[in-house]
Amino acid sequence: MSDRKHNFNAGPAALPLEVLLQAQEQFVNYGGAGMSIMEMSHRSGVYEQLNEETQSLLRELLNIPDNYHVLFLQGGASTQFAMVPLNLLTGGKVAAYVETGSWASKALKEAKLIGETAVVATSKPDEYRRMPNLTNLVLPENAAYVHVTSNETIQGTQFKSFPDTGSVPLVADMSSDIMSRPIDVSKFGLIYAGAQKNLGPSGVTVVIIRDDLAGGAPEHVPTMLRYETHVKDKSLYNTPPTFSVYMVNLVLKWIKEKGGLAAIEKANAEKAAVIYEEIDKSGGFYRGFAHPDSRSPMNITFRIASEELEPLFVKESEKEGFVGLKGHRSVGGLRASAYNAVPLESCRALAQFMAEFRRRHG
Ligand SMILES: *Cc1c(COP(=O)(O)O)cnc(C)c1O
């Protein structure tokens, strides 16, 4: 497969080649059904089984306790920015937000449309270069929940641990690092993630919600935007994104085959280290954007000290078969997204390209 690129796209992002080949094999005739999975009723036994198995795989790999539901919804993580406050910000309470970068800010913006909010920690004064320390978090007395973004995809920062918020539910947007490391789900009231970074293609959003939080939506909240609707019908209230769920199923099996989340975490750490090492030994030619204590293994953000070289870096990298290295338009610079499916060889190849580029232009 030498015509495959070194894919460092931020999302939609690389999928495991094994998964793509398996999907290709099953594309026209899924499991001997004489049709593709896309052509089948979501009420069929075949699809129901796939839906259930995909839930079970998530439960198994993330070690999700029995009092949580796993949902497959649509509308992306961006719809969850609204759905979380619509369902949980009730009864005159205050939603507490941890403001860590572009995505946390967008989540906060939506909550403001729905109710009262408070920013309980922010790294804005640090230009979002590091995650704030949440050990002594002070919450409003009537906090509905605390919202965190586990990994800021655009700034390239990641929380290494999560606060104990006591009886106040902790809600996390894990879109860009779900399934990249083991997490203690019991610390959270609700976790959500768009699939297109670490889980599969776009089109499906995974929500993991604790039982006691699934039923309290105010009456005016539309049926499709109520968690209880999807809990009750096991994510089959309306037509689900069947092909996306199928792809998530294959990706989860791939993760399981790789040894589960502990093994994936180790592999991700090794991959990211190869690139961060090149940044750190470049004598200031490359500059990491994130503070070392908050560096994300998923999104490696950096600049070239001579910023005018950045477009050339992107152009030359594309010629060498690298894709997706231009930083997000809102912050500029360069970014390598090394999600689960990006192989170590691609990271090694990138580090080597970076070293050669430095030699030529340093
Ligand atoms: C990509 C991303 C989103 C937006 O996801 P959509 O599925 O496009 O709505 C939200 N949060 C984080 C952390 C992301 O990385």
CSV table of C-alpha atoms and ligand atoms in Angstrom, one decimal:
chain,number,residue,atom,x,y,z
A,1,MET,CA,0.0,0.0,0.0
A,2,SER,CA,2.8,2.3,-0.9
A,3,ASP,CA,0.4,4.8,-2.4
A,4,ARG,CA,-1.1,5.6,1.1
A,5,LYS,CA,0.0,9.0,2.5
A,6,HIS,CA,1.4,9.7,5.9
A,7,ASN,CA,-1.9,11.0,7.2
A,8,PHE,CA,-1.7,13.6,10.0
A,9,ASN,CA,-5.1,15.1,9.4
A,10,ALA,CA,-6.9,16.5,12.5
A,11,GLY,CA,-10.3,15.1,11.6
A,12,PRO,CA,-11.7,13.4,9.8
A,13,ALA,CA,-8.5,11.5,10.3
A,14,ALA,CA,-6.5,8.4,9.5
A,15,LEU,CA,-8.3,5.0,9.9
A,16,PRO,CA,-6.4,1.7,10.4
A,17,LEU,CA,-5.6,0.3,7.0
A,18,GLU,CA,-6.7,-3.2,8.2
A,19,VAL,CA,-10.1,-1.7,9.0
A,20,LEU,CA,-10.5,-0.1,5.6
A,21,LEU,CA,-9.5,-3.4,3.9
A,22,GLN,CA,-12.0,-5.3,5.9
A,23,ALA,CA,-14.8,-2.8,5.1
A,24,GLN,CA,-13.9,-3.1,1.5
A,25,GLU,CA,-14.1,-6.9,1.6
A,26,GLN,CA,-17.6,-6.7,3.3
A,27,PHE,CA,-18.8,-3.6,1.3
A,28,VAL,CA,-21.0,-5.3,-1.3
A,29,ASN,CA,-22.1,-8.3,0.7
A,30,TYR,CA,-22.2,-7.9,4.5
A,31,GLY,CA,-21.9,-11.2,6.3
A,32,GLY,CA,-23.6,-13.1,3.4
A,33,ALA,CA,-26.7,-10.9,3.6
A,34,GLY,CA,-26.6,-10.2,-0.1
A,35,MET,CA,-26.4,-6.5,0.5
A,36,SER,CA,-24.2,-3.9,2.1
A,37,ILE,CA,-24.7,-2.8,5.7
A,38,MET,CA,-25.9,0.6,4.3
A,39,GLU,CA,-28.8,-1.0,2.4
A,40,MET,CA,-30.2,-2.7,5.4
A,41,SER,CA,-33.1,-1.7,7.7
A,42,HIS,CA,-31.9,-0.4,11.0
A,43,ARG,CA,-34.7,-2.5,12.4
A,44,SER,CA,-33.2,-5.7,11.0
A,45,GLY,CA,-31.8,-8.4,13.3
A,46,VAL,CA,-28.4,-8.0,11.6
A,47,TYR,CA,-28.2,-4.3,12.4
A,48,GLU,CA,-29.6,-4.6,15.9
A,49,GLN,CA,-26.9,-7.1,16.6
A,50,LEU,CA,-24.2,-4.8,15.2
A,51,ASN,CA,-25.6,-1.9,17.3
A,52,GLU,CA,-25.5,-4.0,20.4
A,53,GLU,CA,-22.1,-5.5,19.8
A,54,THR,CA,-20.6,-2.0,19.2
A,55,GLN,CA,-22.0,-0.9,22.5
A,56,SER,CA,-20.6,-4.0,24.2
A,57,LEU,CA,-17.1,-3.4,22.7
A,58,LEU,CA,-17.1,0.1,24.0
A,59,ARG,CA,-18.1,-1.1,27.4
A,60,GLU,CA,-15.5,-3.7,27.5
A,61,LEU,CA,-12.6,-1.6,26.2
A,62,LEU,CA,-13.4,1.4,28.4
A,63,ASN,CA,-14.5,-0.7,31.4
A,64,ILE,CA,-17.8,1.2,31.6
A,65,PRO,CA,-19.7,0.5,34.8
A,66,ASP,CA,-23.3,-1.0,34.5
A,67,ASN,CA,-25.0,2.2,35.6
A,68,TYR,CA,-24.0,4.0,32.4
A,69,HIS,CA,-25.6,4.0,28.9
A,70,VAL,CA,-23.7,4.0,25.6
A,71,LEU,CA,-25.5,6.0,22.9
A,72,PHE,CA,-24.7,6.5,19.2
A,73,LEU,CA,-26.1,9.9,18.2
A,74,GLN,CA,-25.8,12.4,15.3
A,75,GLY,CA,-25.0,16.0,14.9
A,76,GLY,CA,-21.3,15.7,16.1
A,77,ALA,CA,-19.8,16.9,19.3
A,78,SER,CA,-21.1,20.4,18.4
A,79,THR,CA,-24.6,19.2,19.0
A,80,GLN,CA,-23.5,17.9,22.4
A,81,PHE,CA,-22.4,21.4,23.2
A,82,ALA,CA,-26.1,22.3,23.3
A,83,MET,CA,-27.6,18.9,24.3
A,84,VAL,CA,-25.6,18.8,27.6
A,85,PRO,CA,-27.0,22.1,28.9
A,86,LEU,CA,-30.5,21.5,27.4
A,87,ASN,CA,-30.7,18.3,29.5
A,88,LEU,CA,-28.6,19.1,32.6
A,89,LEU,CA,-28.7,22.8,33.1
A,90,THR,CA,-32.1,22.9,34.8
A,91,GLY,CA,-33.8,24.4,37.7
A,92,GLY,CA,-31.9,27.7,37.9
A,93,LYS,CA,-28.6,26.0,38.3
A,94,VAL,CA,-25.2,27.2,37.0
A,95,ALA,CA,-23.1,25.3,34.5
A,96,ALA,CA,-19.4,25.4,35.4
A,97,TYR,CA,-16.9,25.4,32.5
A,98,VAL,CA,-13.2,24.9,32.3
A,99,GLU,CA,-12.0,27.1,29.5
A,100,THR,CA,-8.9,25.6,27.9
A,101,GLY,CA,-9.0,26.5,24.2
A,102,SER,CA,-11.0,26.7,21.0
A,103,TRP,CA,-13.3,23.7,21.7
A,104,ALA,CA,-14.0,24.5,25.4
A,105,SER,CA,-14.9,28.0,24.3
A,106,LYS,CA,-17.4,26.8,21.7
A,107,ALA,CA,-19.0,24.5,24.3
A,108,LEU,CA,-19.3,27.4,26.7
A,109,LYS,CA,-20.8,29.6,24.1
A,110,GLU,CA,-23.6,27.2,23.5
A,111,ALA,CA,-24.3,26.7,27.2
A,112,LYS,CA,-24.7,30.5,27.5
A,113,LEU,CA,-27.6,30.3,25.1
A,114,ILE,CA,-29.4,28.0,27.4
A,115,GLY,CA,-28.7,29.1,31.0
A,116,GLU,CA,-26.4,30.6,33.5
A,117,THR,CA,-22.7,29.6,33.2
A,118,ALA,CA,-19.5,30.2,35.2
A,119,VAL,CA,-15.9,29.8,34.1
A,120,VAL,CA,-14.3,28.0,37.0
A,121,ALA,CA,-10.8,27.7,35.5
A,122,THR,CA,-9.1,29.1,32.4
A,123,SER,CA,-5.8,29.0,30.7
A,124,LYS,CA,-6.6,32.0,28.5
A,125,PRO,CA,-3.9,34.2,30.1
A,126,ASP,CA,-1.4,31.5,29.1
A,127,GLU,CA,-2.8,31.7,25.5
A,128,TYR,CA,-4.2,28.2,26.1
A,129,ARG,CA,-0.7,26.7,26.1
A,130,ARG,CA,-1.3,24.6,29.2
A,131,MET,CA,-4.1,22.9,31.0
A,132,PRO,CA,-5.1,24.7,34.2
A,133,ASN,CA,-4.6,22.9,37.6
A,134,LEU,CA,-7.9,21.7,38.7
A,135,THR,CA,-7.0,20.2,42.1
A,136,ASN,CA,-8.5,23.1,44.1
A,137,LEU,CA,-11.4,23.8,41.8
A,138,VAL,CA,-14.0,26.1,43.5
A,139,LEU,CA,-17.5,25.5,42.1
A,140,PRO,CA,-20.7,27.6,42.4
A,141,GLU,CA,-22.9,26.3,45.2
A,142,ASN,CA,-25.7,25.3,42.7
A,143,ALA,CA,-23.5,23.8,40.0
A,144,ALA,CA,-25.4,21.6,37.5
A,145,TYR,CA,-22.2,20.1,36.2
A,146,VAL,CA,-18.5,20.8,35.4
A,147,HIS,CA,-17.5,20.7,31.8
A,148,VAL,CA,-14.0,19.9,30.7
A,149,THR,CA,-12.4,19.3,27.3
A,150,SER,CA,-9.9,16.4,27.8
A,151,ASN,CA,-7.8,17.2,24.7
A,152,GLU,CA,-7.8,20.6,22.9
A,153,THR,CA,-7.4,19.5,19.3
A,154,ILE,CA,-6.4,22.9,18.0
A,155,GLN,CA,-3.9,24.0,20.7
A,156,GLY,CA,-2.5,20.5,21.3
A,157,THR,CA,-3.0,20.3,25.0
A,158,GLN,CA,-4.3,17.4,27.1
A,159,PHE,CA,-5.4,16.9,30.7
A,160,LYS,CA,-3.2,14.2,32.3
A,161,SER,CA,-5.7,13.7,35.1
A,162,PHE,CA,-9.3,14.7,36.0
A,163,PRO,CA,-10.6,16.4,39.1
A,164,ASP,CA,-12.8,14.8,41.7
A,165,THR,CA,-16.0,16.9,41.5
A,166,GLY,CA,-17.8,15.1,44.3
A,167,SER,CA,-21.6,15.1,43.8
A,168,VAL,CA,-21.4,17.5,40.9
A,169,PRO,CA,-21.3,15.6,37.6
A,170,LEU,CA,-18.2,15.9,35.6
A,171,VAL,CA,-18.9,16.2,31.8
A,172,ALA,CA,-16.1,15.7,29.3
A,173,ASP,CA,-15.7,16.4,25.6
A,174,MET,CA,-13.3,13.6,24.7
A,175,SER,CA,-13.7,14.0,20.9
A,176,SER,CA,-10.0,14.0,20.2
A,177,ASP,CA,-8.6,11.5,22.7
A,178,ILE,CA,-11.3,9.0,23.5
A,179,MET,CA,-9.9,5.4,23.3
A,180,SER,CA,-6.4,6.7,23.2
A,181,ARG,CA,-5.7,5.8,26.8
A,182,PRO,CA,-7.6,4.1,29.7
A,183,ILE,CA,-9.9,6.4,31.7
A,184,ASP,CA,-11.9,5.9,34.9
A,185,VAL,CA,-15.4,6.3,33.5
A,186,SER,CA,-16.9,6.3,37.0
A,187,LYS,CA,-15.4,9.8,37.6
A,188,PHE,CA,-17.6,11.2,34.9
A,189,GLY,CA,-21.3,11.8,34.7
A,190,LEU,CA,-21.2,12.2,30.9
A,191,ILE,CA,-18.6,11.7,28.2
A,192,TYR,CA,-19.1,12.6,24.6
A,193,ALA,CA,-17.0,12.3,21.4
A,194,GLY,CA,-17.5,12.8,17.7
A,195,ALA,CA,-16.1,9.7,16.0
A,196,GLN,CA,-14.0,11.2,13.3
A,197,LYS,CA,-10.7,11.5,15.2
A,198,ASN,CA,-10.1,8.3,17.1
A,199,LEU,CA,-13.2,6.1,16.6
A,200,GLY,CA,-14.2,5.9,13.0
A,201,PRO,CA,-15.6,8.1,10.2
A,202,SER,CA,-17.7,11.2,10.8
A,203,GLY,CA,-21.4,10.9,11.3
A,204,VAL,CA,-21.7,9.3,14.7
A,205,THR,CA,-21.2,10.7,18.1
A,206,VAL,CA,-20.6,8.5,21.1
A,207,VAL,CA,-22.3,9.5,24.4
A,208,ILE,CA,-21.6,7.7,27.7
A,209,ILE,CA,-24.1,8.9,30.3
A,210,ARG,CA,-24.7,7.9,33.9
A,211,ASP,CA,-28.2,6.5,34.5
A,212,ASP,CA,-29.3,9.2,36.9
A,213,LEU,CA,-28.5,12.0,34.4
A,214,ALA,CA,-30.5,10.6,31.6
A,215,GLY,CA,-34.0,11.5,32.7
A,216,GLY,CA,-34.2,15.1,33.8
A,217,ALA,CA,-34.7,17.2,30.7
A,218,PRO,CA,-37.3,19.9,30.9
A,219,GLU,CA,-40.6,19.3,29.1
A,220,HIS,CA,-39.9,21.9,26.3
A,221,VAL,CA,-36.7,20.0,25.1
A,222,PRO,CA,-37.5,18.4,21.7
A,223,THR,CA,-37.6,14.6,21.6
A,224,MET,CA,-34.5,14.1,19.5
A,225,LEU,CA,-32.5,16.3,21.9
A,226,ARG,CA,-33.4,14.4,25.0
A,227,TYR,CA,-31.0,11.8,26.3
A,228,GLU,CA,-33.8,9.7,27.6
A,229,THR,CA,-35.2,9.2,24.1
A,230,HIS,CA,-32.0,7.5,22.9
A,231,VAL,CA,-31.5,5.6,26.2
A,232,LYS,CA,-35.0,4.2,26.0
A,233,ASP,CA,-34.7,3.1,22.3
A,234,LYS,CA,-31.0,2.0,22.5
A,235,SER,CA,-30.0,4.6,20.0
A,236,LEU,CA,-32.6,3.3,17.5
A,237,TYR,CA,-35.3,6.0,18.0
A,238,ASN,CA,-34.8,7.1,14.5
A,239,THR,CA,-32.5,6.0,11.6
A,240,PRO,CA,-29.0,5.9,13.0
A,241,PRO,CA,-25.8,6.5,10.9
A,242,THR,CA,-25.5,2.8,10.2
A,243,PHE,CA,-22.4,2.8,8.1
A,244,SER,CA,-20.5,5.0,10.7
A,245,VAL,CA,-21.5,2.7,13.5
A,246,TYR,CA,-20.3,-0.3,11.5
A,247,MET,CA,-17.0,1.4,11.0
A,248,VAL,CA,-16.7,2.2,14.7
A,249,ASN,CA,-17.4,-1.5,15.4
A,250,LEU,CA,-14.4,-2.5,13.2
A,251,VAL,CA,-12.1,0.1,14.8
A,252,LEU,CA,-13.0,-1.1,18.3
A,253,LYS,CA,-12.2,-4.7,17.3
A,254,TRP,CA,-8.9,-3.4,15.9
A,255,ILE,CA,-8.1,-1.7,19.2
A,256,LYS,CA,-9.0,-4.9,21.1
A,257,GLU,CA,-6.6,-6.8,18.8
A,258,LYS,CA,-3.9,-4.4,19.5
A,259,GLY,CA,-4.2,-5.2,23.2
A,260,GLY,CA,-6.7,-2.7,24.4
A,261,LEU,CA,-6.3,0.8,25.7
A,262,ALA,CA,-3.2,0.3,27.9
A,263,ALA,CA,-1.3,-1.0,24.8
A,264,ILE,CA,-2.7,1.8,22.6
A,265,GLU,CA,-1.6,4.4,25.2
A,266,LYS,CA,1.9,3.0,25.2
A,267,ALA,CA,2.0,3.1,21.4
A,268,ASN,CA,0.7,6.6,21.3
A,269,ALA,CA,3.3,7.8,23.8
A,270,GLU,CA,6.1,6.3,21.7
A,271,LYS,CA,4.7,7.9,18.5
A,272,ALA,CA,4.4,11.4,20.0
A,273,ALA,CA,7.8,11.2,21.7
A,274,VAL,CA,9.5,10.7,18.3
A,275,ILE,CA,8.1,14.0,17.1
A,276,TYR,CA,8.4,16.0,20.3
A,277,GLU,CA,12.0,14.9,20.6
A,278,GLU,CA,12.8,16.4,17.2
A,279,ILE,CA,11.2,19.7,18.3
A,280,ASP,CA,13.1,19.7,21.6
A,281,LYS,CA,16.5,18.9,20.1
A,282,SER,CA,16.2,21.5,17.2
A,283,GLY,CA,17.9,24.2,19.2
A,284,GLY,CA,14.9,26.5,18.8
A,285,PHE,CA,14.4,26.0,15.1
A,286,TYR,CA,11.1,24.3,16.0
A,287,ARG,CA,9.1,25.6,19.0
A,288,GLY,CA,6.4,23.5,20.6
A,289,PHE,CA,3.2,25.5,21.2
A,290,ALA,CA,2.0,23.6,24.3
A,291,HIS,CA,3.8,23.7,27.6
A,292,PRO,CA,5.6,20.4,28.1
A,293,ASP,CA,3.4,19.4,31.1
A,294,SER,CA,0.3,19.7,29.0
A,295,ARG,CA,1.5,18.3,25.7
A,296,SER,CA,-1.0,16.2,23.8
A,297,PRO,CA,0.1,12.9,22.3
A,298,MET,CA,-2.8,13.3,19.8
A,299,ASN,CA,-2.2,16.8,18.4
A,300,ILE,CA,1.4,18.0,18.3
A,301,THR,CA,1.4,21.7,17.7
A,302,PHE,CA,4.5,23.6,16.8
A,303,ARG,CA,5.9,26.6,15.0
A,304,ILE,CA,9.1,27.3,13.1
A,305,ALA,CA,11.0,30.1,14.8
A,306,SER,CA,11.2,31.8,11.3
A,307,GLU,CA,7.5,31.7,10.7
A,308,GLU,CA,7.9,32.6,7.0
A,309,LEU,CA,9.3,29.0,6.5
A,310,GLU,CA,6.0,27.4,7.6
A,311,PRO,CA,4.3,27.5,4.2
A,312,LEU,CA,7.4,26.0,2.6
A,313,PHE,CA,7.5,23.3,5.3
A,314,VAL,CA,3.9,22.4,4.4
A,315,LYS,CA,4.6,22.5,0.7
A,316,GLU,CA,7.7,20.3,0.9
A,317,SER,CA,6.1,17.9,3.3
A,318,GLU,CA,3.2,17.4,0.8
A,319,LYS,CA,5.7,16.5,-1.9
A,320,GLU,CA,7.2,13.9,0.4
A,321,GLY,CA,3.8,12.3,1.0
A,322,PHE,CA,2.7,14.0,4.3
A,323,VAL,CA,-0.8,15.3,4.7
A,324,GLY,CA,-2.5,17.6,7.2
A,325,LEU,CA,0.5,19.4,8.8
A,326,LYS,CA,-0.8,22.9,8.4
A,327,GLY,CA,-2.0,24.2,11.8
A,328,HIS,CA,-5.7,25.2,12.3
A,329,ARG,CA,-6.6,28.4,10.6
A,330,SER,CA,-7.4,30.0,14.0
A,331,VAL,CA,-4.0,29.6,15.5
A,332,GLY,CA,-1.7,29.1,12.5
A,333,GLY,CA,1.6,27.2,12.7
A,334,LEU,CA,2.0,23.5,12.2
A,335,ARG,CA,0.2,20.5,13.7
A,336,ALA,CA,0.7,16.8,13.4
A,337,SER,CA,-2.3,14.8,14.6
A,338,ALA,CA,-1.1,11.3,15.6
A,339,TYR,CA,-4.3,9.6,16.5
A,340,ASN,CA,-4.5,5.8,17.2
A,341,ALA,CA,-4.5,4.8,13.6
A,342,VAL,CA,-1.4,6.8,12.6
A,343,PRO,CA,1.4,4.2,12.5
A,344,LEU,CA,4.8,4.7,14.3
A,345,GLU,CA,6.5,4.6,10.9
A,346,SER,CA,4.6,7.7,9.8
A,347,CYS,CA,5.8,9.5,12.9
A,348,ARG,CA,9.4,8.4,12.4
A,349,ALA,CA,9.2,9.5,8.8
A,350,LEU,CA,7.9,12.9,9.9
A,351,ALA,CA,10.6,13.4,12.5
A,352,GLN,CA,13.2,12.5,9.8
A,353,PHE,CA,11.6,15.0,7.4
A,354,MET,CA,11.7,17.7,10.1
A,355,ALA,CA,15.3,17.0,10.8
A,356,GLU,CA,16.2,17.3,7.1
A,357,PHE,CA,14.2,20.5,6.7
A,358,ARG,CA,16.0,22.0,9.7
A,359,ARG,CA,19.4,21.0,8.2
A,360,ARG,CA,18.5,22.7,4.9
A,361,HIS,CA,17.0,25.8,6.3
A,362,GLY,CA,18.5,26.2,9.9
B,1,LIG,C1,-13.5,18.0,16.4
B,1,LIG,C2,-13.9,18.4,17.8
B,1,LIG,C3,-15.2,18.9,18.0
B,1,LIG,C4,-16.2,19.1,17.0
B,1,LIG,O1,-16.7,17.9,16.5
B,1,LIG,P1,-17.9,17.9,15.4
B,1,LIG,O2,-18.2,16.4,15.4
B,1,LIG,O3,-17.3,18.4,14.1
B,1,LIG,O4,-19.0,18.7,15.9
B,1,LIG,C5,-15.5,19.2,19.3
B,1,LIG,N1,-14.6,19.0,20.3
B,1,LIG,C6,-13.4,18.6,20.1
B,1,LIG,C7,-12.4,18.5,21.3
B,1,LIG,C8,-13.0,18.3,18.8
B,1,LIG,O5,-11.7,17.8,18.6
